[in-house]
Every structure is written in structure tokens, then in C-alpha cells.
mmCIF file of C-alpha atoms in Angstrom:
data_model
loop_
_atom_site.group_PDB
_atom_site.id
_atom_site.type_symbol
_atom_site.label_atom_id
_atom_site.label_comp_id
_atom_site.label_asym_id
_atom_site.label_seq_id
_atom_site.Cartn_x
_atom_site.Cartn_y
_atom_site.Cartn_z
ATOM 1 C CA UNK M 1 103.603 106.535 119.956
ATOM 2 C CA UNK M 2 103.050 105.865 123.964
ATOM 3 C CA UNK M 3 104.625 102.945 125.576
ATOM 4 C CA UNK M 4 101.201 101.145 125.746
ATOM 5 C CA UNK M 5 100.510 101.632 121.632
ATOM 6 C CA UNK M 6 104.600 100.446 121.450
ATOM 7 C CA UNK M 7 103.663 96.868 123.840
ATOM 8 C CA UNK M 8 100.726 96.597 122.120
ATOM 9 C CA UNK M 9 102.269 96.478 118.741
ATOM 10 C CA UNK M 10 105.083 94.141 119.892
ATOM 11 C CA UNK M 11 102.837 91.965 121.421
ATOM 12 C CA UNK M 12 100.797 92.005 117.591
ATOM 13 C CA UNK M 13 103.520 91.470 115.807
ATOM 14 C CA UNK M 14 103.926 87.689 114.287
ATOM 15 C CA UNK M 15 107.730 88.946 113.252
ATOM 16 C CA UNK M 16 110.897 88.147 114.651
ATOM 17 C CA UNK M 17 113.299 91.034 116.515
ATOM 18 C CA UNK M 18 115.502 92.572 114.161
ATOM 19 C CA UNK M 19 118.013 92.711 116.589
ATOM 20 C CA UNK M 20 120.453 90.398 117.215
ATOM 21 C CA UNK M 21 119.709 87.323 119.539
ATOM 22 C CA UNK M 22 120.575 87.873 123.310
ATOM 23 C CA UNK M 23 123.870 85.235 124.178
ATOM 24 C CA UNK M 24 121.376 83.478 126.246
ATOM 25 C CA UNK M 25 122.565 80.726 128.915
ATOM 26 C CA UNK M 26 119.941 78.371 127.888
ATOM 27 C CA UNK M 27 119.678 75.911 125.232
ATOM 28 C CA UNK M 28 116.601 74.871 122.635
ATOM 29 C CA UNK M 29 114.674 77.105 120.952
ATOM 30 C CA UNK M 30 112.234 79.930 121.907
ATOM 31 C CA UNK M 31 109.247 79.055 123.151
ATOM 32 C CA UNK M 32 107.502 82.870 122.296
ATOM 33 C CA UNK M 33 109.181 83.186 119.106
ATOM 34 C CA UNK M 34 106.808 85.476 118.128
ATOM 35 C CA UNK M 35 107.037 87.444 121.451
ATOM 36 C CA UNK M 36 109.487 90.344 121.132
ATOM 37 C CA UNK M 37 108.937 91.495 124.287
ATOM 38 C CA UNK M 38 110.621 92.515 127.055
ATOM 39 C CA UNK M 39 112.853 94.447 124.693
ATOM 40 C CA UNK M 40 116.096 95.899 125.939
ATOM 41 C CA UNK M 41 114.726 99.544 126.352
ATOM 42 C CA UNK M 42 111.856 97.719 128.359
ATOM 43 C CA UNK M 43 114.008 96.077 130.243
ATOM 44 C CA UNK M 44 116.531 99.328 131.137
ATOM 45 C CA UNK M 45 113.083 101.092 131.849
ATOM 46 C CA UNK M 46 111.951 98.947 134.090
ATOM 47 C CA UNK M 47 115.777 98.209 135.823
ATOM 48 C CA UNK M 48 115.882 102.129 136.680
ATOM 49 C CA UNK M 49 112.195 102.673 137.598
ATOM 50 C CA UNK M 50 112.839 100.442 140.439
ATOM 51 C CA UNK M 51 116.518 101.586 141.566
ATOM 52 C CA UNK M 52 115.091 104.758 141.380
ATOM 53 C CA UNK M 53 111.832 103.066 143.853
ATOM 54 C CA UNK M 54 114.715 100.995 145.979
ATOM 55 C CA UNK M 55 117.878 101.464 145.362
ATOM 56 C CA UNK M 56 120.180 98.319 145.146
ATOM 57 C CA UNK M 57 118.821 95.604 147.362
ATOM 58 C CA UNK M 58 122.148 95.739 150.371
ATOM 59 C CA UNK M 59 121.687 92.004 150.581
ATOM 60 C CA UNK M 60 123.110 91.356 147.404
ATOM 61 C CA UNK M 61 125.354 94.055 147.101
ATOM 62 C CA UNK M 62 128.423 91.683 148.061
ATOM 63 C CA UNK M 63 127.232 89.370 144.915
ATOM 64 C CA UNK M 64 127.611 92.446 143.018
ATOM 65 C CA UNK M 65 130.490 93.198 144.396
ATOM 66 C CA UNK M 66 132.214 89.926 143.429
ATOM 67 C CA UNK M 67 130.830 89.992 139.955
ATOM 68 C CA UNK M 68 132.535 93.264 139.007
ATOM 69 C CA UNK M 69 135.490 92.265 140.629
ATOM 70 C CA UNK M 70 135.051 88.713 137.919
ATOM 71 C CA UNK M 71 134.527 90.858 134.979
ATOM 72 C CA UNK M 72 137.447 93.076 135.491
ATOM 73 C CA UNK M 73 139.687 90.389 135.874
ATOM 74 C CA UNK M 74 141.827 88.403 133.719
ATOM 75 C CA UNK M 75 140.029 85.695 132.277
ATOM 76 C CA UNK M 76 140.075 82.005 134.374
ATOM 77 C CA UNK M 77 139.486 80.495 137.811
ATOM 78 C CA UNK M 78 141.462 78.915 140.357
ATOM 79 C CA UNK M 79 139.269 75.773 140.474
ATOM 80 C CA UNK M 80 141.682 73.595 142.505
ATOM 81 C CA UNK M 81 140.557 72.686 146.308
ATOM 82 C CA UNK M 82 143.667 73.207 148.266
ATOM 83 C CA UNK M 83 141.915 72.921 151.744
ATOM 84 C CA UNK M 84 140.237 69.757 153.323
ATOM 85 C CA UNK M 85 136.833 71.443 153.482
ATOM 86 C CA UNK M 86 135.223 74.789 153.022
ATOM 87 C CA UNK M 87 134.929 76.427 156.588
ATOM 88 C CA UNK M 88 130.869 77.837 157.033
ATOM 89 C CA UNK M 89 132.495 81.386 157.676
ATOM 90 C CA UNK M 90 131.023 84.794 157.099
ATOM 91 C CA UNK M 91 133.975 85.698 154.565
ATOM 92 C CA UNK M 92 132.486 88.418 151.464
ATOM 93 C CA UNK M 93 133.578 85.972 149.229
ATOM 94 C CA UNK M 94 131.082 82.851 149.336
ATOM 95 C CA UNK M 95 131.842 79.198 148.602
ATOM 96 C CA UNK M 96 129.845 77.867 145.992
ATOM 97 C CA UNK M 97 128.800 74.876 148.556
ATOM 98 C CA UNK M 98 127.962 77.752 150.959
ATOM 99 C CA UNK M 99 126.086 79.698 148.364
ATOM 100 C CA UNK M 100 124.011 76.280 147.464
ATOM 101 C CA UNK M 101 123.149 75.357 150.957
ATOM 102 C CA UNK M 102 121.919 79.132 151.625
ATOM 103 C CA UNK M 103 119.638 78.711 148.504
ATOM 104 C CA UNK M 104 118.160 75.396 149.262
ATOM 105 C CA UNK M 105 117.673 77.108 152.959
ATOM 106 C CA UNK M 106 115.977 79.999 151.693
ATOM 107 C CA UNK M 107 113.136 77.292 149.658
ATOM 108 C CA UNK M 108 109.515 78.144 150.789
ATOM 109 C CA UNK M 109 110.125 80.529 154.183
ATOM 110 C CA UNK M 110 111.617 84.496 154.614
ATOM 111 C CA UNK M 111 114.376 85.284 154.379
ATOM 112 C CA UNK M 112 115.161 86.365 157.793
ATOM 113 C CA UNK M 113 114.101 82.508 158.864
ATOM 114 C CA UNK M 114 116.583 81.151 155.866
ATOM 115 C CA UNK M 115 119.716 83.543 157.476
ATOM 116 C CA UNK M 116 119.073 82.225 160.809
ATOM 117 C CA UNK M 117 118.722 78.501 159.738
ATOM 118 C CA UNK M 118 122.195 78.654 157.843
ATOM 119 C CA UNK M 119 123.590 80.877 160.768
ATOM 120 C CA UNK M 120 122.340 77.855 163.372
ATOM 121 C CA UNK M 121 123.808 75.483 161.109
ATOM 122 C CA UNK M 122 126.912 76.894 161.229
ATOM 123 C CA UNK M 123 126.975 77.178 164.845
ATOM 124 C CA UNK M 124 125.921 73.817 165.315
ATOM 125 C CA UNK M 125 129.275 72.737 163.270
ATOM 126 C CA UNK M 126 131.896 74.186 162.873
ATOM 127 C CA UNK M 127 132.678 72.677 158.737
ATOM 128 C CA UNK M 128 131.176 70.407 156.252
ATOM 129 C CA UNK M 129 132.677 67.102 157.524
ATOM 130 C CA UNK M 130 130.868 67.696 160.752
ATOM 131 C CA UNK M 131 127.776 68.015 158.872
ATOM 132 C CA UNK M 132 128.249 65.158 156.798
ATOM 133 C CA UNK M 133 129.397 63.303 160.022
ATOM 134 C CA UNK M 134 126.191 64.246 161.847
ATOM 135 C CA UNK M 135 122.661 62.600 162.068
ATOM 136 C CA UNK M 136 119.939 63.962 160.066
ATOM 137 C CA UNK M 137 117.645 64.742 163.127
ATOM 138 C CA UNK M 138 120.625 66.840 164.307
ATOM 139 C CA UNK M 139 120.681 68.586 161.124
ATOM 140 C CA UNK M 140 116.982 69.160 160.960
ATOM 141 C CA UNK M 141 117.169 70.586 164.954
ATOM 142 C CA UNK M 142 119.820 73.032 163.483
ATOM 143 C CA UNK M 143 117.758 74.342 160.553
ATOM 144 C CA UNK M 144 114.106 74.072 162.119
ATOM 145 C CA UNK M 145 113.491 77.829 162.268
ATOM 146 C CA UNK M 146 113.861 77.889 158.171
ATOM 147 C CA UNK M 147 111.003 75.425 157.768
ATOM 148 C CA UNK M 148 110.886 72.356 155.590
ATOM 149 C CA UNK M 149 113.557 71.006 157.887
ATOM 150 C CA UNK M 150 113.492 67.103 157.457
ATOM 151 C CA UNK M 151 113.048 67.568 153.789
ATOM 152 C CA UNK M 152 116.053 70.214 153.464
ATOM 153 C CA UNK M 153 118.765 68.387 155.832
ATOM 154 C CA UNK M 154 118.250 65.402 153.785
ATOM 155 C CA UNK M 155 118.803 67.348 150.556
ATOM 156 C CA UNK M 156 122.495 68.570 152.567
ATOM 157 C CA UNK M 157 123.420 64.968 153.221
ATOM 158 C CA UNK M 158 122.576 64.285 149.713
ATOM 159 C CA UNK M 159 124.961 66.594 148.300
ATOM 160 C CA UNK M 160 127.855 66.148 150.779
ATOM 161 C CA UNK M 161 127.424 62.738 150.842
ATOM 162 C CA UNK M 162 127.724 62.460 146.396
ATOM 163 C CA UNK M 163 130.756 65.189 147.372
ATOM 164 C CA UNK M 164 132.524 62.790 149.564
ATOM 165 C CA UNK M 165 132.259 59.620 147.638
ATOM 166 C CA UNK M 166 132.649 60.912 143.966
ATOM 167 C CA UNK M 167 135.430 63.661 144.640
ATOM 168 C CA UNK M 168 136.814 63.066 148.230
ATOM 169 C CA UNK M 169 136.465 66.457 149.261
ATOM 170 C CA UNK M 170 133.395 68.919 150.137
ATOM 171 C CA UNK M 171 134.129 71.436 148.082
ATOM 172 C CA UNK M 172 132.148 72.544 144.580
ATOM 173 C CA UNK M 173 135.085 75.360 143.468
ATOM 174 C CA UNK M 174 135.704 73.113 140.627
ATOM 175 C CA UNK M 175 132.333 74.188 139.128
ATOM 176 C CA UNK M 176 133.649 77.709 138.478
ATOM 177 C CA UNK M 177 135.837 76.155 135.555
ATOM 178 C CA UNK M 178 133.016 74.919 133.974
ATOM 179 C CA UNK M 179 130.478 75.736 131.266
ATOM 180 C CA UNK M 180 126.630 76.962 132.047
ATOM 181 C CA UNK M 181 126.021 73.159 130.596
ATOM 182 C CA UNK M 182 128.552 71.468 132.347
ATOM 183 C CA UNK M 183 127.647 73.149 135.899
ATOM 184 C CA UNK M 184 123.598 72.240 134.849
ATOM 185 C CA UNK M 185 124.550 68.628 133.849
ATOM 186 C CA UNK M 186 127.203 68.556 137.259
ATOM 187 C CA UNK M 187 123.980 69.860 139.675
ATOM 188 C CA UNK M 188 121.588 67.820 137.950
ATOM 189 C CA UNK M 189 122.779 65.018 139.479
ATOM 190 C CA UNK M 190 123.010 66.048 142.823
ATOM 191 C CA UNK M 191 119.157 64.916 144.427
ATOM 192 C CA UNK M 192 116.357 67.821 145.556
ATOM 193 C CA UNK M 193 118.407 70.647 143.582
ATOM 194 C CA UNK M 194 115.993 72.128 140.769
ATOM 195 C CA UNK M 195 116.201 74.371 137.604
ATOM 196 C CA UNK M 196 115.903 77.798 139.984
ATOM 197 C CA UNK M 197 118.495 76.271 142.711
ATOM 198 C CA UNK M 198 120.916 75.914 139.863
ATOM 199 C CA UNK M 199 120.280 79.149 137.707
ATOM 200 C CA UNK M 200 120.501 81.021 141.290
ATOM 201 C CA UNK M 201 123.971 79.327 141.984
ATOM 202 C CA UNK M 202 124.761 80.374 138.191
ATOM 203 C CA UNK M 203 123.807 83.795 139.013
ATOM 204 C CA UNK M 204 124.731 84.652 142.147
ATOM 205 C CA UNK M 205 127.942 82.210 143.060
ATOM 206 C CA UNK M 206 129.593 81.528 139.340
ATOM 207 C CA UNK M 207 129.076 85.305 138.195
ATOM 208 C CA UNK M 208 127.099 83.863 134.979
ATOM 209 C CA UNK M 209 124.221 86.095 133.280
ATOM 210 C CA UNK M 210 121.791 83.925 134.393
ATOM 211 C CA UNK M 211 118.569 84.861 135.309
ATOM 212 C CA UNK M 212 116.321 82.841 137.771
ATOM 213 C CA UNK M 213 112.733 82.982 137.791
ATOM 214 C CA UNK M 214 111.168 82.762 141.542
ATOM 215 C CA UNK M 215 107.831 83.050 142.385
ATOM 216 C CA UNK M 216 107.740 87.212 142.452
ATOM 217 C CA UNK M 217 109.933 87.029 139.053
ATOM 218 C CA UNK M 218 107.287 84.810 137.252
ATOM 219 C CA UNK M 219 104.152 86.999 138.506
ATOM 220 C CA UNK M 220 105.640 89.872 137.665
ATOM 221 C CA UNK M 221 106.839 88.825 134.148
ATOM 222 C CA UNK M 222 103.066 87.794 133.378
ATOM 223 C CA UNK M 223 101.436 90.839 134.670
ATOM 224 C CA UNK M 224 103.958 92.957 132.614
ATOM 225 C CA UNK M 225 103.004 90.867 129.767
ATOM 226 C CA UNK M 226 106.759 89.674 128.980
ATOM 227 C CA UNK M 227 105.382 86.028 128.807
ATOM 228 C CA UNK M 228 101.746 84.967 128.047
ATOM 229 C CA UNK M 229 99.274 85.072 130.879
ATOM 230 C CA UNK M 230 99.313 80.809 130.410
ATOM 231 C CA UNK M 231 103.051 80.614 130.505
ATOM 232 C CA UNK M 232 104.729 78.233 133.276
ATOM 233 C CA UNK M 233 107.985 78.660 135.296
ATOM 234 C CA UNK M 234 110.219 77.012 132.768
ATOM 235 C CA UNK M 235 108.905 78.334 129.746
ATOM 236 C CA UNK M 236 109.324 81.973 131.329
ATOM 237 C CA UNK M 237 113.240 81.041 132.039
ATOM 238 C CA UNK M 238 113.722 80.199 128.644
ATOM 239 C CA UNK M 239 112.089 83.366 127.318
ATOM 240 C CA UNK M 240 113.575 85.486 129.488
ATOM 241 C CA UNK M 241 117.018 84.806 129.499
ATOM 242 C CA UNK M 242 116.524 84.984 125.358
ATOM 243 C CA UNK M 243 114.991 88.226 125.539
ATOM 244 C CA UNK M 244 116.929 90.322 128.608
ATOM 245 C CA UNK M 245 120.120 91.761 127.837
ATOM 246 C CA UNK M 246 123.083 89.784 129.656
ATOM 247 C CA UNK M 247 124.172 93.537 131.163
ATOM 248 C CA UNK M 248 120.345 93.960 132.806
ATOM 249 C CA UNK M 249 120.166 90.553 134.135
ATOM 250 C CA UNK M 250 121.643 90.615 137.548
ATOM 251 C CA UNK M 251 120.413 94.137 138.845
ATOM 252 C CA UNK M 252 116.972 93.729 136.912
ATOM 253 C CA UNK M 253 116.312 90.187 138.675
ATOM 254 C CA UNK M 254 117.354 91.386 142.115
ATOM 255 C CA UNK M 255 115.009 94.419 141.682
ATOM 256 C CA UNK M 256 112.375 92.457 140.719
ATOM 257 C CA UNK M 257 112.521 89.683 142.957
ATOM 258 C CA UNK M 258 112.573 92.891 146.069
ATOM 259 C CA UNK M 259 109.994 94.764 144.600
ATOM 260 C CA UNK M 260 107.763 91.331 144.680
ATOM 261 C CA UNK M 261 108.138 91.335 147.836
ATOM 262 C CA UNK M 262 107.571 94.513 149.310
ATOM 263 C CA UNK M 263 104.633 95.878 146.609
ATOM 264 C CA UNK M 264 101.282 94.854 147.314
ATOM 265 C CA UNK M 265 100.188 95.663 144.223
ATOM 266 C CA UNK M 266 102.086 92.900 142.448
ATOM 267 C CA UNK M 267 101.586 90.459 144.897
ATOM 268 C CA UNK M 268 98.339 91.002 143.949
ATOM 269 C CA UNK M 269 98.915 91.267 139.856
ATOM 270 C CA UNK M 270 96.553 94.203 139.831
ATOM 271 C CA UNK M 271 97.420 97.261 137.639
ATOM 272 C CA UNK M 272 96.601 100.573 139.819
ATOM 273 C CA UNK M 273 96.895 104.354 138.632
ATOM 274 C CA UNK M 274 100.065 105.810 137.610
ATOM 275 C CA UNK M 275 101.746 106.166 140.708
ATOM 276 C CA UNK M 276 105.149 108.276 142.085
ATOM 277 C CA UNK M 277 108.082 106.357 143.150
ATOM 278 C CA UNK M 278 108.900 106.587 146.575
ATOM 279 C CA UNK M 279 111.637 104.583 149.329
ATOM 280 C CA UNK M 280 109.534 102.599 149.927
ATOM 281 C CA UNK M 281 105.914 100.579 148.865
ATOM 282 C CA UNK M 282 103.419 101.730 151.153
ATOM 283 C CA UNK M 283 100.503 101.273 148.779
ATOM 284 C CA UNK M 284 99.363 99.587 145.341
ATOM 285 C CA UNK M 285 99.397 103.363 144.585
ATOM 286 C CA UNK M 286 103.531 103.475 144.988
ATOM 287 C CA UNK M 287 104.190 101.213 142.509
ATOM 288 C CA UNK M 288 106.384 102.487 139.196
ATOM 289 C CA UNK M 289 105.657 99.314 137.274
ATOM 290 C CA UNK M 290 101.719 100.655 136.473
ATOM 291 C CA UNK M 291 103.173 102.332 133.031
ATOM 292 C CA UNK M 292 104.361 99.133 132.127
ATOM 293 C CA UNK M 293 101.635 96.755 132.945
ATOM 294 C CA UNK M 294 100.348 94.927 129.874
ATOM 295 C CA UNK M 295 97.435 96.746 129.315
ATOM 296 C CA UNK M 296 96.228 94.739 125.916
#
């Protein structure tokens, strides 16, 4: 049987995956219960067609880093804040306050424009009690070259601000003791952070197998035919994080979210001719992902 007569039967069948359930960080039920797609072999397909096409993105190879280092380890955090602040420095290890400002940062622009907004920031002052200390138009001056700057400084004040008056110190360490729940209840309340701000900090800054769904992720998903062509954002983070195995999430999400960007071809959501893999994307005609296109 090819791989299209396999999707195409998957995507026929009313039945539930015999396999056991993925440990999934979300709660609630299904919302493609009758979806079995992607499957695991899908996803490990797709996860090595495109480190074959790119090798690992280098920008998140110190995440990677870090969560090997977390797995390997004995089990628990040091949660406690034994510092005043977090300093903005450039250490391999990331603060999770650093890793949520970069993420808000990187909302809506590149991101070569989100690097240097958080790198201006951080020249502008020196820790977070400066920044909490300073007023928002100096904030906004300091992050203007990542767009959205009034909107994002006032989403930074926000959270230092709830930091410093709920906890007395700008730090968010603590969150690494915490459940997936607890750390979505705990961001929840902080104003202007979203669903993909807080499965991104899950993923990338509290080593959880999480897996966000950004703009390239979601486009992607539907042209493979892993969600219906009428899903939305949500409902795709739901299914997804159901259906991919925890040990695919982070590579498969960072591959996909590079390969949206660099592929013309699934910018566009257009299936082209089998194509070669190559270093890089020149063409629609470069892209692996044709043989897995939903073709039904």
C-alpha cells in the first residue's frame, strides 16, 4: 500500500487508534476523534525528511541542549529565587522571564527584528527592576525595531508589575516546579500572554513536550491533512499534542516552524512534484513534504 492509499484510509476510517493515547499536555477531549492522523511513523517521516532538508535549526540548538541535559538528570528543580532579579544576560541557560519576554518580542515581526529588540532592551537596562522602574515610552523607544512596540512594552510592565506586587521579586523560576496546569493557570493571569506564548514557554523554557502551533505550524498541519482543512489554531493544538509522540515534539515543531519559513511552497499551501531534498529551499520544487501532502 503507498503512503497516499495509507492517509487516505486513515483519514476514512470512523475508528479509533489502536494504539495507546499519546501523554498529551492538554486537557478535554479530542476534537478529531475520528482523525488518526498524524500517526507516529508520519510524524518520524516527516521529523527526518526535514533534518535531512535542514539540519537542526542552530537557533534552538541551546533549547535542545538544556532539555537533554533536564531529561538526564535526577528528577526536580531548584525553584527558589536566591537573587534580587534575573540579570538580561546572554548566559546558555535562559530565565524563564527572559525566555517570555523574547517570545512576546518575537509576536508579529522576524526574527532578526525580535533579537535586536530584546538585545536593545537589554542595553537600555541593565535588569528587570530598571525596566519595571522605567516609563513605558522608554520601553517602547528600546523595542521599536521589533514592531508592535506600545502594545508589547505595556504587556512587559504588565507582567513585572503582577511580579512585583504578588511575589516581591522578578523572577518566574518558581514555575519550573509546577504542573503543565498549574504553569497555564499561573500565565493565564498575567495580561496580553496567549495559549501559543504559554505552550512556547512550556516548550522551550520548562523542557515540557509541548507543542505550539504558530502560524507556519497550523498551515502546514492543514495542508498535510493532520487537521481538517476548517480546523482553527486551538483545535489544531489540541489535536496535535494528542496525536504526536512526546519524543517527536520538540525537533518536529522546530523543523516545521523553519521549514515554514524558508519553503515557498508551503507558504503558499500548494502541493508541487516530488521533489529532492537539498540545504536549502530554493524552489516549491525543493520541498520533501510533497509525498506527504494530503492528497484526498
Amino acid at each position: 500500500m503507498s503512503k497516499a492509499q495509507k492517509r487516505k484510509r486513515l483519514n476514512q476510517d470512523d475508528g479509533e487508534s489502536k494504539t495507546p493515547a499519546n501523554k498529551s499536555t492538554v486537557d478535554g477531549g479530542n476534537p478529531y476523534p475520528t482523525l488518526l492522523r498524524p500517526t507516529a511513523e508520519e510524524c518520524r517521516e516527516v521529523r527526518d525528511a526535514l533534518l535531512s532538508l535542514h539540519g537542526f535549526p542552530p537557533e534552538f540548538a541551546n533549547y535542545r541542549r538544556q532539555r537533554l541535559r533536564s531529561f538526564s538528570a535526577v528528577d526536580g528543580h531548584d525553584t527558589q529565587c536566591n537573587v534580587k532579579s534575573e540579570p538580561l544576560d546572554d548566559a546558555e541557560v535562559e530565565s524563564v522571564l527572559d525566555g517570555l519576554v523574547k517570545i512576546l518580542l518575537s509576536q508579529n515581526t522576524t526574527e532578526s527584528n525580535s533579537q535586536k529588540a530584546f538585545a536593545s532592551l537589554k542595553a537600555a537596562f541593565p535588569n528587570w527592576e530598571d525596566v519595571l522602574a522605567a516609563e513605558p515610552k522608554s520601553i517602547e523607544n528600546a523595542i521599536r525595531c521589533g514592531g508592535l512596540a506600545p502594545k508589547k512594552a505595556v504587556c512587559i510592565k504588565n507582567i513585572l508589575n503582577r511580579l512585583h506586587n504578588e511575589r516581591g521579586v522578578l523572577c518566574l523560576e518558581y514555575l519550573r516546579g509546577l504542573s503543565v496546569e498549574e504553569v497555564k493557570t499561573e500565565l493565564s493571569h498575567f495580561k496580553g500572554i496567549g495559549p501559543k506564548t504559554v505552550s512556547c514557554v512550556l516548550m522551550f523554557n520548562l523542557q515540557h513536550n509541548d507543542f505550539p502551533v504558530d502560524t507556519h505550524v497550523f498551515e502546514i498541519a492543514k495542508a498535510l491533512g493532520w487537521v481538517p482543512k476548517t480546523a482553527d489554531r486551538n483545535k489544531t493544538y489540541v489535536h496535535l499534542n494528542r496525536k504526536i509522540p512526546d519524543e517527536l515534539k520538540f525537533d518536529l515543531n522546530c523543523l516545521l516552524y523553519t521549514h515554514g519559513k524558508l519553503c515557498s511552497n508551503c507558504k503558499k499551501n500548494v502541493a508541487k512534484p516530488k521533489a529532492k531534498a537539498k540545504a536549502k529551499v530554493a524552489s516549491p520544487d525543493d520541498c520533501p513534504l510533497v509525498d506527504f501532502y494530503d492528497l484526498v
